[in-house]
mmCIF file of C-alpha atoms and ligand atoms in Angstrom:
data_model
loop_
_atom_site.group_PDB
_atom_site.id
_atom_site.type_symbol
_atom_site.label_atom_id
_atom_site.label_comp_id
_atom_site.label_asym_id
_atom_site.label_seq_id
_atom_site.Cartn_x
_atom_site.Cartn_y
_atom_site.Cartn_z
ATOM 1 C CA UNK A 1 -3.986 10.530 -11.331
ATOM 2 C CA UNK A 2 -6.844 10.519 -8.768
ATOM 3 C CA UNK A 3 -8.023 7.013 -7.818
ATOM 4 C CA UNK A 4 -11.073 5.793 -8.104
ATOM 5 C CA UNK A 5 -12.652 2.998 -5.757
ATOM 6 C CA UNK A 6 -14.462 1.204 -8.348
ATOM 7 C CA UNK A 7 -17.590 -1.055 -6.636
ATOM 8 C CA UNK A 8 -18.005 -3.384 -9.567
ATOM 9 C CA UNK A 9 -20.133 -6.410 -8.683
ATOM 10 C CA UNK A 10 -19.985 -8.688 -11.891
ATOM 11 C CA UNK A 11 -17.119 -8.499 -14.207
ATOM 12 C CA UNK A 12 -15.031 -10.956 -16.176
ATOM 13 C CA UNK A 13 -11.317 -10.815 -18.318
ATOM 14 C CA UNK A 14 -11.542 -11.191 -21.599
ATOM 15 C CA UNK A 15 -12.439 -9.379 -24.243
ATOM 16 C CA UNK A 16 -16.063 -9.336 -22.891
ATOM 17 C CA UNK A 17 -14.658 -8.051 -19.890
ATOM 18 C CA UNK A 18 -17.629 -5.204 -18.251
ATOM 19 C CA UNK A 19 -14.938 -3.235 -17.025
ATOM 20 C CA UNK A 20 -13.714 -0.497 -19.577
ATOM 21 C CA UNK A 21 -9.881 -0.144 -20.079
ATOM 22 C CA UNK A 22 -10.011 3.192 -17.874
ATOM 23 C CA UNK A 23 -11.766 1.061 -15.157
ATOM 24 C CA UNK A 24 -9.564 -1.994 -15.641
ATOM 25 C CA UNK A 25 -6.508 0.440 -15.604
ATOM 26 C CA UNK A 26 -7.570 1.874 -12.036
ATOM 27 C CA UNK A 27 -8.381 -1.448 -11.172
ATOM 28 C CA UNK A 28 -4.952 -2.675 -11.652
ATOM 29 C CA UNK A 29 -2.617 0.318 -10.242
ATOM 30 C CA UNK A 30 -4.521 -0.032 -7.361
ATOM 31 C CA UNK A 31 -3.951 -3.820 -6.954
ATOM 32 C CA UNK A 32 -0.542 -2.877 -7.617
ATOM 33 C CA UNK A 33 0.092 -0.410 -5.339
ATOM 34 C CA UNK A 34 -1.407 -2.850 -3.037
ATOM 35 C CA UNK A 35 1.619 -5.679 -4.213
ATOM 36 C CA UNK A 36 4.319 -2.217 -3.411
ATOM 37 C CA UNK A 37 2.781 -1.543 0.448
ATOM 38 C CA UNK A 38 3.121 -5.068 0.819
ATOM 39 C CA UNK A 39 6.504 -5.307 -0.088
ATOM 40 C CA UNK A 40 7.695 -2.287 1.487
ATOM 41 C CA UNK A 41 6.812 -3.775 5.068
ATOM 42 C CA UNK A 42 7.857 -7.184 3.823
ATOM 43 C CA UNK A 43 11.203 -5.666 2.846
ATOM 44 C CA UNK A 44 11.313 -4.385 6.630
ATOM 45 C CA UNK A 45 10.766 -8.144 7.836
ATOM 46 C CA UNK A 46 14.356 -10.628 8.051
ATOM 47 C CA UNK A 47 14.372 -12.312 4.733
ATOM 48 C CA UNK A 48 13.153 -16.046 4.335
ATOM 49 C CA UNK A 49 15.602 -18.806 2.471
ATOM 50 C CA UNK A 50 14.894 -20.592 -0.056
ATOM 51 C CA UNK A 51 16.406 -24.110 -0.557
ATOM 52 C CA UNK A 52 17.241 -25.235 -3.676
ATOM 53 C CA UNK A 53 17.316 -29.385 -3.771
ATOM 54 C CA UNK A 54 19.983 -31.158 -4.006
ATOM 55 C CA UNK A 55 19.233 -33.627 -6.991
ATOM 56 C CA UNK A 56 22.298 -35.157 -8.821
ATOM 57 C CA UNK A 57 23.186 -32.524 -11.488
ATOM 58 C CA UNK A 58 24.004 -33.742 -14.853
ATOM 59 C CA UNK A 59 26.458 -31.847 -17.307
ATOM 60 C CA UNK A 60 24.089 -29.465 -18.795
ATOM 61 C CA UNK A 61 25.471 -29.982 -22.126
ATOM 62 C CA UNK A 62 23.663 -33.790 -22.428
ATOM 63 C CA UNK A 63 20.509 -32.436 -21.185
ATOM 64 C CA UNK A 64 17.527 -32.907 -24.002
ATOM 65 C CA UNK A 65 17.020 -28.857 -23.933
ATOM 66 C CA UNK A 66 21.230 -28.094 -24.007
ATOM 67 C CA UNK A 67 21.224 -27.119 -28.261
ATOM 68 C CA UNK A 68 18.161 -24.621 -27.359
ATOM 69 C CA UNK A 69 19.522 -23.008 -24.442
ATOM 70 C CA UNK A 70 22.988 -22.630 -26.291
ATOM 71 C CA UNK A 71 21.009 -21.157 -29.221
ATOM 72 C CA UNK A 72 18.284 -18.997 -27.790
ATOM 73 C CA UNK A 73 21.881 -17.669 -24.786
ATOM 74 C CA UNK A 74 24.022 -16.815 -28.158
ATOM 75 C CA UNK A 75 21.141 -14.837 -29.850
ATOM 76 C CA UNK A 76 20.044 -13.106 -26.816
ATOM 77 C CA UNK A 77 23.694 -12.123 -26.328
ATOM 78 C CA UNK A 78 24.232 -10.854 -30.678
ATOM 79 C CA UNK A 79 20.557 -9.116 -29.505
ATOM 80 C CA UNK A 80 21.587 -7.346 -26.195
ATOM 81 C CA UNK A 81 24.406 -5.749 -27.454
ATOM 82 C CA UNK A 82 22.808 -4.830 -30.838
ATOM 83 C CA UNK A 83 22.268 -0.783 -30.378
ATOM 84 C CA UNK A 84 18.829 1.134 -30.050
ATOM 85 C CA UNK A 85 18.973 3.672 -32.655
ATOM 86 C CA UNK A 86 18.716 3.803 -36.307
ATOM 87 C CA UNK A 87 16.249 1.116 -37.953
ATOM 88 C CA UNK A 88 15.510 -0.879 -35.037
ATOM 89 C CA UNK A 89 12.616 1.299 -34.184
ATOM 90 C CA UNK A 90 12.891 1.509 -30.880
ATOM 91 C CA UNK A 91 11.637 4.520 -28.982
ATOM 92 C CA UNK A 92 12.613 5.685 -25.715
ATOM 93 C CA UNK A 93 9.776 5.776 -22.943
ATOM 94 C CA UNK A 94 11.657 6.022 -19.469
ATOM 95 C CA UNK A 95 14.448 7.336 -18.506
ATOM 96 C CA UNK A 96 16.137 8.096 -14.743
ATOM 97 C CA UNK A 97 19.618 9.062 -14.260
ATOM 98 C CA UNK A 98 21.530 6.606 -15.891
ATOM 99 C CA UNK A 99 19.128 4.210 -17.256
ATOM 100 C CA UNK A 100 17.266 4.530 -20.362
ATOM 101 C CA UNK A 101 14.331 2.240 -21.436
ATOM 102 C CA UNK A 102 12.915 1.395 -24.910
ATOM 103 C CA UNK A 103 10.030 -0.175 -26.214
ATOM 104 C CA UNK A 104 8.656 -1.595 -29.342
ATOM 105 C CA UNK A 105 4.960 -1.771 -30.138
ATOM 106 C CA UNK A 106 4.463 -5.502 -31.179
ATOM 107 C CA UNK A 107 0.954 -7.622 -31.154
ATOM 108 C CA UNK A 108 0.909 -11.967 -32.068
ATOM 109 C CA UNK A 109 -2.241 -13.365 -32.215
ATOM 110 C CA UNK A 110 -4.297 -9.931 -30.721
ATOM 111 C CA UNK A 111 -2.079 -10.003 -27.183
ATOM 112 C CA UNK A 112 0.704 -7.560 -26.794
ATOM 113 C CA UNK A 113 4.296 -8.426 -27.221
ATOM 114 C CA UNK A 114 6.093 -5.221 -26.500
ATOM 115 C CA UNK A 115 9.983 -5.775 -26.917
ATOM 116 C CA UNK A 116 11.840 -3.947 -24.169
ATOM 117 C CA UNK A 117 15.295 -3.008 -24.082
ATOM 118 C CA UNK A 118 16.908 -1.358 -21.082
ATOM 119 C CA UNK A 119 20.166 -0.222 -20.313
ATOM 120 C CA UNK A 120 21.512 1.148 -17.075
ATOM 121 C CA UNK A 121 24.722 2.280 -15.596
ATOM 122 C CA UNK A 122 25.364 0.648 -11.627
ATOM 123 C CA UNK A 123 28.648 1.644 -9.692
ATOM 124 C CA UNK A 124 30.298 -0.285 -7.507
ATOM 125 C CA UNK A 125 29.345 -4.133 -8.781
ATOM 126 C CA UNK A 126 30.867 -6.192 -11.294
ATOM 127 C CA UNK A 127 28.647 -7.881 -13.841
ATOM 128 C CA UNK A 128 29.615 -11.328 -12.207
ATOM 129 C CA UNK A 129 27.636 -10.377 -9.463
ATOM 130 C CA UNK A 130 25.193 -8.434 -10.895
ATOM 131 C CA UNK A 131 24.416 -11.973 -13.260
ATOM 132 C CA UNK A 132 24.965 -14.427 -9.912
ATOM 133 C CA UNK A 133 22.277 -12.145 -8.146
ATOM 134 C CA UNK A 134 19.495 -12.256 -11.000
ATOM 135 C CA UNK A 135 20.466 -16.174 -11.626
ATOM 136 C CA UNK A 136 20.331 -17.422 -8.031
ATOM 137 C CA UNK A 137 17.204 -18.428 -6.625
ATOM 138 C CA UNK A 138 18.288 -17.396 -2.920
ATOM 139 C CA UNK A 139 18.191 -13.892 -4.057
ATOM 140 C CA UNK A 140 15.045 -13.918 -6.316
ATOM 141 C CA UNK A 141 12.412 -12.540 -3.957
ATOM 142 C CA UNK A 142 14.633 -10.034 -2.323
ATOM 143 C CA UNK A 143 14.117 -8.212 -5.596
ATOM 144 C CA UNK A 144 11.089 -9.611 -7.202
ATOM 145 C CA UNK A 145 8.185 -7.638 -6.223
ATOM 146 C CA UNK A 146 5.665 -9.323 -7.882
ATOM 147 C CA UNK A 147 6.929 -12.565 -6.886
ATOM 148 C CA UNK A 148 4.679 -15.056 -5.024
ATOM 149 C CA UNK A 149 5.946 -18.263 -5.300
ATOM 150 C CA UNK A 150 8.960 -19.644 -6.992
ATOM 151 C CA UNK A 151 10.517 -23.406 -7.231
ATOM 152 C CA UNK A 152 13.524 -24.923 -9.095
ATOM 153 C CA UNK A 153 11.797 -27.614 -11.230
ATOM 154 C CA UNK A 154 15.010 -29.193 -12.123
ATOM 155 C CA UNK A 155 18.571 -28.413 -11.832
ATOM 156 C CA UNK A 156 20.616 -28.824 -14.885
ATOM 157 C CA UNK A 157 23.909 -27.909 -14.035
ATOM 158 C CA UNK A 158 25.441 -25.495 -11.861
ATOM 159 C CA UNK A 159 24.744 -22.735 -14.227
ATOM 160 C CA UNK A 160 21.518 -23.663 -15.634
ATOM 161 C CA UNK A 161 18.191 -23.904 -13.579
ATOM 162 C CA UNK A 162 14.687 -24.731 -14.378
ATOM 163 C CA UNK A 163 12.145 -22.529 -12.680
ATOM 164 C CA UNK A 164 8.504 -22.283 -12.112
ATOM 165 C CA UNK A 165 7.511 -19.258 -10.584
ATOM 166 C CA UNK A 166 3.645 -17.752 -9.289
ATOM 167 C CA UNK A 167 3.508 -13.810 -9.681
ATOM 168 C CA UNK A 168 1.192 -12.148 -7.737
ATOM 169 C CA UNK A 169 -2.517 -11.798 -9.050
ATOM 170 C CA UNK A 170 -3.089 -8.309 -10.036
ATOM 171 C CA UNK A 171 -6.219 -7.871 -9.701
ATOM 172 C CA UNK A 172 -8.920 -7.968 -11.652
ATOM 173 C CA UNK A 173 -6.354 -9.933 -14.144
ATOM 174 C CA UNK A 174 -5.832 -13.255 -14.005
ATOM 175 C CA UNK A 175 -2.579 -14.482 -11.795
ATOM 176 C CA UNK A 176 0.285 -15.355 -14.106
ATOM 177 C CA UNK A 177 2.954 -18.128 -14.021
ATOM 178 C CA UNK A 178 6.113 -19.014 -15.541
ATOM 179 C CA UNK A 179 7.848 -21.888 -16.537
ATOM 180 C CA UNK A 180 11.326 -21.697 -17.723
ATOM 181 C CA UNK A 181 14.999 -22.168 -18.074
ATOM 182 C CA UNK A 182 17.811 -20.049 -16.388
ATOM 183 C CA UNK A 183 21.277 -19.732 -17.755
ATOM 184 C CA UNK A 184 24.861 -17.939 -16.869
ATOM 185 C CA UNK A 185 27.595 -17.921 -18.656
ATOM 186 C CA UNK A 186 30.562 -15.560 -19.173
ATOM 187 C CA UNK A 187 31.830 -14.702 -22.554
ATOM 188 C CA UNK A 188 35.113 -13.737 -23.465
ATOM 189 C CA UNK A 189 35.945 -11.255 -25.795
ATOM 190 C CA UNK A 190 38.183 -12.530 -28.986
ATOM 191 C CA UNK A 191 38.412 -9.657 -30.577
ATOM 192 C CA UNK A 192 39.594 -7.792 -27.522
ATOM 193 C CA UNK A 193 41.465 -9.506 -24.945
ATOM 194 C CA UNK A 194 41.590 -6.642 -22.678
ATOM 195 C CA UNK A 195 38.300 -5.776 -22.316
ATOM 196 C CA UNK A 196 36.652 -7.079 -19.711
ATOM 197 C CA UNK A 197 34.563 -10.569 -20.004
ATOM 198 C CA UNK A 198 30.814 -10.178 -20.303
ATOM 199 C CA UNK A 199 28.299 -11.989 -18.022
ATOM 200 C CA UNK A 200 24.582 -13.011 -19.228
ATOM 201 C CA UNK A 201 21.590 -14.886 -17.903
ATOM 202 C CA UNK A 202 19.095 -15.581 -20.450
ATOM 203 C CA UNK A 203 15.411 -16.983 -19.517
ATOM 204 C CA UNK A 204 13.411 -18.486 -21.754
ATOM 205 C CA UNK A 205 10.503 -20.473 -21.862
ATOM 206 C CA UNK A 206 10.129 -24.282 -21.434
ATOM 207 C CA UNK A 207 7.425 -27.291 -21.393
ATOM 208 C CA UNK A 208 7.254 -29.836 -19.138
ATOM 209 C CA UNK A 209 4.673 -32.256 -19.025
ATOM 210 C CA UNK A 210 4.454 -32.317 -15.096
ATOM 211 C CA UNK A 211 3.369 -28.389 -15.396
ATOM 212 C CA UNK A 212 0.990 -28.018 -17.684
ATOM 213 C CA UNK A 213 -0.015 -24.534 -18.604
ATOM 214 C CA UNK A 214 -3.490 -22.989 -18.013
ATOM 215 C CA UNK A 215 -4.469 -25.946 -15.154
ATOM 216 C CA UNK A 216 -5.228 -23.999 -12.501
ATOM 217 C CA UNK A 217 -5.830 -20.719 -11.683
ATOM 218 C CA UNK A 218 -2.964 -19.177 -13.338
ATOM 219 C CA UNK A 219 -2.724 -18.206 -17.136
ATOM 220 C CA UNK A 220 0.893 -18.957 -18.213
ATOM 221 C CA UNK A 221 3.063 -16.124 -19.486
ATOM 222 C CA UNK A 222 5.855 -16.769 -22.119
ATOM 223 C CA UNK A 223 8.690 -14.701 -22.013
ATOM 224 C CA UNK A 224 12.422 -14.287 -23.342
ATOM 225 C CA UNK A 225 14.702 -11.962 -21.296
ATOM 226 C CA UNK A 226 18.558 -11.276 -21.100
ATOM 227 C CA UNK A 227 20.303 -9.505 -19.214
ATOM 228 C CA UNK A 228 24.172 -8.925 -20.072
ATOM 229 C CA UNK A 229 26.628 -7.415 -18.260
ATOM 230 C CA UNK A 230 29.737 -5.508 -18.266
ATOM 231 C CA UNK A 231 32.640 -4.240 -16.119
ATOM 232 C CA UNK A 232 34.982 -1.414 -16.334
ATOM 233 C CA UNK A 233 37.510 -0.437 -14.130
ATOM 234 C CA UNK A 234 38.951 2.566 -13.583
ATOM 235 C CA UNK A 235 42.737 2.361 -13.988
ATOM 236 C CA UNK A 236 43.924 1.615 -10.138
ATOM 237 C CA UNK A 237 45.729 4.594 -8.396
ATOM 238 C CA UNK A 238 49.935 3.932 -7.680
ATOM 239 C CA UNK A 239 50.259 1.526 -5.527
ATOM 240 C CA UNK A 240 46.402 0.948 -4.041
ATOM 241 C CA UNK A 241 44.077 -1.347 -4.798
ATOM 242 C CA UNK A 242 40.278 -1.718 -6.337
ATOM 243 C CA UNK A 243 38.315 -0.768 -4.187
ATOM 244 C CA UNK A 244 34.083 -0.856 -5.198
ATOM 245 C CA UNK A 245 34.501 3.268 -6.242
ATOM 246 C CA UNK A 246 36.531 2.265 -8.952
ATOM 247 C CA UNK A 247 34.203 -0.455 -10.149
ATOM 248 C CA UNK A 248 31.224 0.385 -13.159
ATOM 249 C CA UNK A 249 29.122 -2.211 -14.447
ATOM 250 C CA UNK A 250 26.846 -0.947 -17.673
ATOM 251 C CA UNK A 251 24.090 -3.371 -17.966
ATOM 252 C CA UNK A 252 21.904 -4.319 -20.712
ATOM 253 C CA UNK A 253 18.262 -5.795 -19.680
ATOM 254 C CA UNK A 254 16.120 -7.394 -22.821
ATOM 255 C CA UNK A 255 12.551 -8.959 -22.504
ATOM 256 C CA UNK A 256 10.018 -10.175 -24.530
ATOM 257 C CA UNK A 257 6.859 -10.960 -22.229
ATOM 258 C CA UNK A 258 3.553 -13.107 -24.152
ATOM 259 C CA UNK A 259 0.756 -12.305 -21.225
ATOM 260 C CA UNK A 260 -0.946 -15.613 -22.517
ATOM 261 C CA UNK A 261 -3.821 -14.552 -22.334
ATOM 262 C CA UNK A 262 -6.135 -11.597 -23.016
ATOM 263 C CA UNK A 263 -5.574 -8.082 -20.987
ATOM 264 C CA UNK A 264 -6.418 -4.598 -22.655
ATOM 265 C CA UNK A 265 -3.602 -3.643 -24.829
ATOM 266 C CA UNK A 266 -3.633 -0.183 -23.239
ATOM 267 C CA UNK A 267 -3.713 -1.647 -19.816
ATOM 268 C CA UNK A 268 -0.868 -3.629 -20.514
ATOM 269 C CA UNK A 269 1.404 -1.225 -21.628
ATOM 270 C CA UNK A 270 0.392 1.180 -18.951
ATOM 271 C CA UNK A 271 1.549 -2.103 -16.682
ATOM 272 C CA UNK A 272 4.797 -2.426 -18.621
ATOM 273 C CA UNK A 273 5.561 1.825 -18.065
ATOM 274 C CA UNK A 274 4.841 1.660 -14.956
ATOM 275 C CA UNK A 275 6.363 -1.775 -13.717
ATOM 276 C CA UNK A 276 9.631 -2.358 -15.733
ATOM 277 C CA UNK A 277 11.660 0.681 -14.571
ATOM 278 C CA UNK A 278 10.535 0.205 -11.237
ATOM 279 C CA UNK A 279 11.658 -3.609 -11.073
ATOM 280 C CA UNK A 280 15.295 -2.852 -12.898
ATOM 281 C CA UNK A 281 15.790 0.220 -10.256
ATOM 282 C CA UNK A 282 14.709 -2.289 -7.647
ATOM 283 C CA UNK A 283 17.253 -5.148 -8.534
ATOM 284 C CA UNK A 284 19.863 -2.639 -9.034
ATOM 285 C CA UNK A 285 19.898 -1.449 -5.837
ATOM 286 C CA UNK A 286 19.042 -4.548 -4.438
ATOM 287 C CA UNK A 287 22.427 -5.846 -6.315
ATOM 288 C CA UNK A 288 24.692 -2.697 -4.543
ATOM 289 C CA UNK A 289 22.746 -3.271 -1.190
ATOM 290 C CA UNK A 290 24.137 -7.271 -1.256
ATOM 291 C CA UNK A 291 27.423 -6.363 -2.843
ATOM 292 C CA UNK A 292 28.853 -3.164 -0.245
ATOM 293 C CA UNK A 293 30.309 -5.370 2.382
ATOM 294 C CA UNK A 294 31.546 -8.377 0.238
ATOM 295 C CA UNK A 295 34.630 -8.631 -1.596
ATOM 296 C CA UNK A 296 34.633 -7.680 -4.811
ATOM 297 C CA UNK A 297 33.405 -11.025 -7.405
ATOM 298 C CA UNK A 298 35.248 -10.020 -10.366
HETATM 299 C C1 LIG B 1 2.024 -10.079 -18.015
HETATM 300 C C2 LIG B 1 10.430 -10.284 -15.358
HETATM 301 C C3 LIG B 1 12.370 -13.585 -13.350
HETATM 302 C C4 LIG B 1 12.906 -12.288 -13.718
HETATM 303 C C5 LIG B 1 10.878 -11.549 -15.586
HETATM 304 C C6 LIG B 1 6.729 -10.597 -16.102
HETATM 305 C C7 LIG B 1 6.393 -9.326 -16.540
HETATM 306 C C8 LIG B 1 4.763 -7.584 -17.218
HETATM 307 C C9 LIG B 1 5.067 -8.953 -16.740
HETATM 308 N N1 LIG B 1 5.888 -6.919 -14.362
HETATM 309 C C10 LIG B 1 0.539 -10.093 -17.792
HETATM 310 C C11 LIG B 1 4.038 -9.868 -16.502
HETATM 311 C C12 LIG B 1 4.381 -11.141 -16.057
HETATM 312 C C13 LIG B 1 8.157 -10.933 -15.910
HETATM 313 O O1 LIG B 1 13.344 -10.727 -15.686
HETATM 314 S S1 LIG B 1 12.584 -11.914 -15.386
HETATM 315 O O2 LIG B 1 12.900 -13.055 -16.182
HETATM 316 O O3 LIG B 1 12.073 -13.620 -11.985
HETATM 317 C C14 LIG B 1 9.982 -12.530 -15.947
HETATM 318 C C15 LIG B 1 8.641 -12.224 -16.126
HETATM 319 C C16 LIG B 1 9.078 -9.965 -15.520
HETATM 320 C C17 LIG B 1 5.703 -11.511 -15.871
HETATM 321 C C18 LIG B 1 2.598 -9.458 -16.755
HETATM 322 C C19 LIG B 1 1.629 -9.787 -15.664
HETATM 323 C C20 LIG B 1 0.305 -9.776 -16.345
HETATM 324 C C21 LIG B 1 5.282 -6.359 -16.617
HETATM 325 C C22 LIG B 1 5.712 -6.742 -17.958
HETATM 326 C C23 LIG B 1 6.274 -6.413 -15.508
HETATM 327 C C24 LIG B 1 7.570 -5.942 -15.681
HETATM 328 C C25 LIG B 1 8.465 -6.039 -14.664
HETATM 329 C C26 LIG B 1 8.071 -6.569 -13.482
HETATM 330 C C27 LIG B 1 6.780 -7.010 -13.346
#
């Protein structure tokens, strides 16, 4: 696809917008390709460390939002490992080696809601790690590209996090934030004690009255994701150990993304097909990258 430099002196979002989705479309993959150079040479530069503060934690399970993020954790989980075929709908729209992706086409109120399901196949991590990388903020903009800010709001508990995050502005959309809750867990398997435990993170959205939505310059996105995680391990050779070969971790990656505001429906699932398998390849690689020196986190 050719790209056009567009010299557009007046325009606005919305559905008023003077661009035309073809315009708005170019308009966007080029802004984005911008956000990949960027990264690429950032991704060249010594990584920078985030803090997180060091506020008293409380046992998550007295916090005001504990019944919801048990609730919304346990669906997400019944939800992930629900399959993809049959009368769910869903239809396939990427695929690359191991990993398969799957939409379905869903609208509220005029904006689209696409559910995405994704599920991938990564050798040589466990799930624990796999979860511990997408939970912990230290890691988050080592694989984030579209990351451009990001602070814990408040710490819950060890294994849950509130986070408010800035993505970067794709232009000539509005720049998006997010404002929500991050928990790990690992479930065991009743039914079958020998498998191996699971791992999730779920995200979900939160309020808080000290972030508002909408205030400033960024339009507030709403979002649901989980990803869950599982290992397998090859049965050990006589007498030597796991090593990371015999290690395979099949992931499942749901998400539910409300842009909050209006963008072309055609521009935004151009966005989704072009940005979601590129940011699960990214933190899957980014996830065997930290792992390959480290013992193994089962
Ligand atoms: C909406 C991932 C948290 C990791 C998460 C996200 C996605 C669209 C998108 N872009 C309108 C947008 C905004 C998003 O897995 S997470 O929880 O660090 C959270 C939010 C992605 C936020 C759009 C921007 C304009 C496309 C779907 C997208 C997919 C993947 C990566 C980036």
């Amino acid at each position: 696809m050719g790209k056009m430099k567009l010299k557009i002196k007046f325009f606005r979002e919305g559905p008023h917008s003077t661009l035309c989705d073809e315009e708005f479309y170019d308009a966007v993959e080029t802004g984005l390709d911008k956000i990949d150079e960027e990264n690429q040479l950032r991704d060249r530069l010594k990584q920078k460390v985030v803090s997180i503060p060091t506020s008293p934690t409380t046992s998550a399970a007295k916090h005001r939002l504990w019944p919801e993020i048990d609730k919304v954790s346990t669906e997400q989980l019944h939800y992930a490992r629900l399959g993809v075929g049959g009368a769910g709908g869903w239809q396939l729209f990427a695929e690359d080696g191991d990993m398969r992706m799957y939409r379905r086409e869903e609208e509220a109120d005029g904006l689209v809601v696409d559910p995405l399901k994704a599920c991938h196949v990564v050798k040589g991590v466990t799930g624990h790690e796999v979860c511990n990388i997408f939970y912990s903020p230290e890691y988050r903009s080592g694989w984030e590209a579209t990351l451009e800010d990001m602070t814990v709001v408040e710490k819950i508990s060890d294994d849950t996090l509130v986070f408010l995050q800035t993505h970067k502005r794709i232009w000539p959309a509005s720049q998006r934030d997010a404002l929500f809750w991050s928990h790990i867990r690992r479930v065991s398997d009743d039914q079958d004690p020998d498998a191996h435990d699971l791992w999730i993170v779920c995200n979900h959205s939160t309020e808080y009255t000290e972030h508002p939505p909408n205030a400033g310059k960024c339009v507030r996105v709403y979002l649901t994701v989980c990803l869950v995680c599982q290992t397998f391990i090859d049965p050990p050779k006589e007498g030597s150990e796991i090593t990371r070969d015999d290690i395979t971790c099949k992931i499942t990656y749901c998400s539910v993304v409300n842009p909050g505001g209006w963008a072309p429906a055609a521009v935004l699932r151009a966005v989704y097909k072009r940005e979601y398998p590129k940011f699960l390849k990214r933190f899957t690689s980014y996830c065997i990258d930290q792992c390959k020196d480290k013992p193994i986190l089962f």
